[in-house]
Short mmCIF file of C-alpha atoms in Angstrom, two decimals:
data_model
loop_
_atom_site.label_atom_id
_atom_site.label_comp_id
_atom_site.label_asym_id
_atom_site.label_seq_id
_atom_site.Cartn_x
_atom_site.Cartn_y
_atom_site.Cartn_z
CA MET A 8 197.32 136.88 149.31
CA ALA A 9 198.38 139.94 147.31
CA ASP A 10 197.56 140.27 143.62
CA SER A 11 201.25 139.93 142.81
CA ASP A 12 201.26 136.52 144.56
CA THR A 13 198.39 135.19 142.47
CA PRO A 14 199.78 132.94 139.76
CA ARG A 15 198.75 133.98 136.28
CA PRO A 16 198.16 131.40 133.58
CA PRO A 17 201.10 131.29 131.18
CA ARG A 18 200.67 133.08 127.87
CA LEU A 19 201.95 130.98 125.04
CA LEU A 20 202.91 133.91 122.84
CA PRO A 21 204.03 137.46 123.61
CA GLU A 22 201.11 139.90 123.63
CA GLY A 23 202.28 141.63 120.42
CA ILE A 24 202.02 138.37 118.49
CA HIS A 25 198.30 138.18 119.21
CA GLU A 26 197.73 141.35 117.20
CA ALA A 27 200.20 140.45 114.45
CA VAL A 28 198.88 136.99 113.56
CA LYS A 29 196.74 137.22 110.44
CA PRO A 30 196.34 135.14 107.29
CA GLY A 31 199.70 134.78 105.60
CA THR A 32 201.56 134.49 108.92
CA ALA A 33 204.08 131.80 109.79
CA LEU A 34 205.09 131.26 113.41
CA LEU A 35 208.25 129.29 113.90
CA ARG A 36 210.11 127.73 116.76
CA LEU A 37 213.54 127.14 115.34
CA GLU A 38 215.94 125.34 117.61
CA THR A 39 219.64 125.26 116.90
CA THR A 40 220.12 121.85 118.50
CA ARG A 41 219.77 118.54 116.68
CA LEU A 42 217.31 117.34 119.31
CA ARG A 43 213.86 118.77 118.67
CA GLU A 44 211.43 117.25 121.14
CA GLY A 45 208.15 118.74 119.86
CA ILE A 46 206.57 117.16 116.82
CA LEU A 47 205.95 120.50 115.06
CA ASP A 48 208.46 123.21 114.35
CA GLY A 49 205.89 125.89 113.73
CA ALA A 50 202.66 126.84 112.05
CA TRP A 51 201.59 128.60 108.87
CA TRP A 52 198.29 130.33 108.17
CA PRO A 53 197.99 130.80 104.39
CA ARG A 54 195.45 133.24 102.93
CA SER A 55 194.16 130.77 100.34
CA ARG A 56 194.59 127.25 98.97
CA GLU A 57 196.52 128.51 95.93
CA ILE A 58 200.00 127.16 96.59
CA ALA A 59 201.69 129.19 93.85
CA ALA A 60 200.40 132.39 95.47
CA GLU A 61 201.06 131.37 99.09
CA LEU A 62 204.27 129.35 99.15
CA PRO A 63 206.78 131.94 97.87
CA ALA A 64 206.34 134.22 100.90
CA LEU A 65 206.72 131.27 103.29
CA VAL A 66 209.84 129.94 101.56
CA THR A 67 211.38 133.42 101.43
CA ALA A 68 210.78 133.94 105.16
CA LEU A 69 212.08 130.48 106.05
CA SER A 70 215.17 130.92 103.86
CA GLN A 71 216.16 133.98 105.89
CA HIS A 72 216.30 131.81 109.03
CA LEU A 73 217.18 128.36 107.71
CA GLY A 74 219.11 128.93 104.53
CA PRO A 75 218.05 127.63 101.11
CA ILE A 76 214.90 125.52 101.03
CA THR A 77 215.13 122.66 98.54
CA ARG A 78 211.84 120.77 98.90
CA VAL A 79 208.35 121.25 100.25
CA GLY A 80 206.04 118.33 100.98
CA LEU A 81 202.31 119.05 100.83
CA ASP A 82 198.99 117.29 101.30
CA ALA A 83 197.72 116.94 97.72
CA SER A 84 194.06 117.13 98.72
CA ALA A 85 194.47 120.44 100.56
CA TRP A 86 195.80 122.59 97.72
CA GLU A 87 194.63 123.75 94.32
CA GLU A 88 196.78 123.13 91.24
CA LEU A 89 199.99 121.70 92.65
CA PRO A 90 203.00 122.13 90.38
CA THR A 91 206.05 119.89 90.81
CA ARG A 92 208.36 122.86 91.33
CA LEU A 93 208.35 126.61 91.73
CA ILE A 94 211.05 129.21 91.18
CA ILE A 95 211.30 131.18 94.42
CA ASP A 96 213.99 133.84 94.92
CA ASP A 97 215.81 132.58 91.81
CA ARG A 98 216.00 129.03 93.21
CA VAL A 99 214.12 125.89 92.22
CA VAL A 100 211.99 124.53 95.05
CA HIS A 101 210.64 121.03 94.40
CA LEU A 102 207.12 120.28 95.57
CA ASP A 103 206.20 116.78 96.67
CA SER A 104 202.53 116.03 97.12
CA PHE A 105 201.07 113.13 99.03
CA PRO A 106 197.47 112.19 99.83
CA VAL A 107 198.23 112.20 103.55
CA GLY A 108 195.67 114.60 104.99
CA ASP A 109 197.83 115.38 108.01
CA ASP A 110 197.45 119.19 108.05
CA THR A 111 201.18 119.83 107.75
CA VAL A 112 203.71 121.11 105.28
CA LEU A 113 207.22 119.61 105.37
CA ILE A 114 210.14 121.91 104.61
CA THR A 115 213.50 120.44 103.61
CA ARG A 116 216.77 122.31 103.90
CA GLY A 117 219.70 120.55 102.30
CA ASP A 118 219.47 116.79 101.94
CA LYS A 119 218.14 115.69 105.31
CA ASP A 120 217.08 118.56 107.57
CA LEU A 121 213.29 118.50 107.81
CA PHE A 122 210.94 120.99 109.47
CA SER A 123 207.25 120.29 110.01
CA LEU A 124 204.76 123.17 110.06
CA MET A 125 201.08 122.85 110.91
CA VAL A 126 198.86 124.45 108.26
CA VAL A 127 195.97 126.49 109.66
CA PRO A 128 193.06 126.53 107.16
CA PRO A 129 192.64 129.91 105.42
CA HIS A 130 189.03 130.37 106.61
CA THR A 131 189.98 130.12 110.30
CA THR A 132 188.97 132.92 112.65
CA PRO A 133 191.87 134.96 114.09
CA ASP A 134 191.29 133.79 117.67
CA ALA A 135 191.18 130.11 116.68
CA ALA A 136 194.25 130.52 114.45
CA ARG A 137 196.21 132.19 117.25
CA ALA A 138 195.31 129.41 119.67
CA ALA A 139 196.27 126.68 117.20
CA MET A 140 199.54 128.37 116.24
CA ALA A 141 200.47 128.96 119.88
CA GLN A 142 199.99 125.25 120.63
CA ALA A 143 201.98 124.19 117.57
CA VAL A 144 205.06 126.23 118.51
CA ARG A 145 205.24 125.05 122.12
CA ALA A 146 208.54 123.24 122.62
CA ASP A 147 206.80 120.50 124.64
CA ASN A 148 203.95 119.95 122.19
CA ILE A 149 203.32 116.30 121.36
CA THR A 150 199.84 116.78 119.88
CA PRO A 151 199.55 116.12 116.11
CA ALA A 152 198.48 119.01 113.88
CA GLU A 153 195.10 117.46 113.08
CA GLN A 154 194.22 117.20 116.79
CA ILE A 155 195.38 120.77 117.51
CA LEU A 156 193.10 122.02 114.75
CA ILE A 157 190.18 120.04 116.13
CA ASP A 158 190.83 121.15 119.72
CA THR A 159 190.96 124.82 118.74
CA GLY A 160 187.97 124.74 116.40
CA THR A 161 190.02 125.28 113.25
CA SER A 162 189.39 121.97 111.51
CA PRO A 163 188.50 122.34 107.84
CA VAL A 164 184.91 123.24 107.05
CA GLY A 165 183.36 122.36 103.71
CA PRO A 166 184.85 120.39 100.84
CA SER A 167 188.57 120.35 100.17
CA PRO A 168 189.83 121.86 96.89
CA ALA A 169 190.05 118.35 95.40
CA GLU A 170 186.36 117.78 96.18
CA ARG A 171 185.25 121.07 94.69
CA ALA A 172 184.60 121.27 90.98
CA PRO A 173 183.55 124.27 88.91
CA THR A 174 179.78 124.60 88.78
CA ASP A 175 179.61 123.82 85.05
CA GLN A 176 181.40 120.46 85.63
CA ARG A 177 179.16 119.21 88.44
CA PRO A 178 176.45 116.74 87.54
CA SER A 179 173.10 118.38 87.07
CA ASP A 180 170.31 117.73 89.56
CA PRO A 181 167.79 115.38 87.86
CA THR A 182 164.83 116.82 89.84
#
C-alpha cells in the first residue's frame, strides 16, 4: 500500500487555526439554515473572568457575522462582577446571568435566534483549548460543553470567581 493510500485521521480544524487559537479567540460554526444539528455553535476562549473586559470583543466579532446582538446569557458563578447591560459598539447589550454552571454563553440576535458557545476557561493550555474548540465546532457534535472540557482536560481548576474572596475578607485561621 502506497503512502498516498494510507488514510489519514481527519483534522478538525485547518492547520493555520492551530497556530491562531490563543486566549481571546472565538471559533464559530455559523450555519445559514434553520436546522442546526450540533448542540454548540462555537467556542470562546476568554483571557480572563472579567466580563466587561472580555465580552465587547466577542460581541463585536459576532455582530459582524450575525448582525446586532441583543442579549448574552452567562453562568453567574463563572464571571466576576456581572453588570445587567453593557454598551458595545454604541448598542445596549443586556446580560442575563443564571447559576447554571453549564460552561456556555448564550448569544441572542433579535428576539428568538439563539447561539450557544462553549466557554474555554482562561487558564487552559493552548493544546487543550484547541482540542476543546475543535470538538465544539464540529457540525455533528452532540457532546455538552461540560463533557468536552472534561474530555480535553480543560475543566476548571481552582475556585470559581464567586468562591474567591479578597484575602482581607477571608476568615482568619484560628491556629
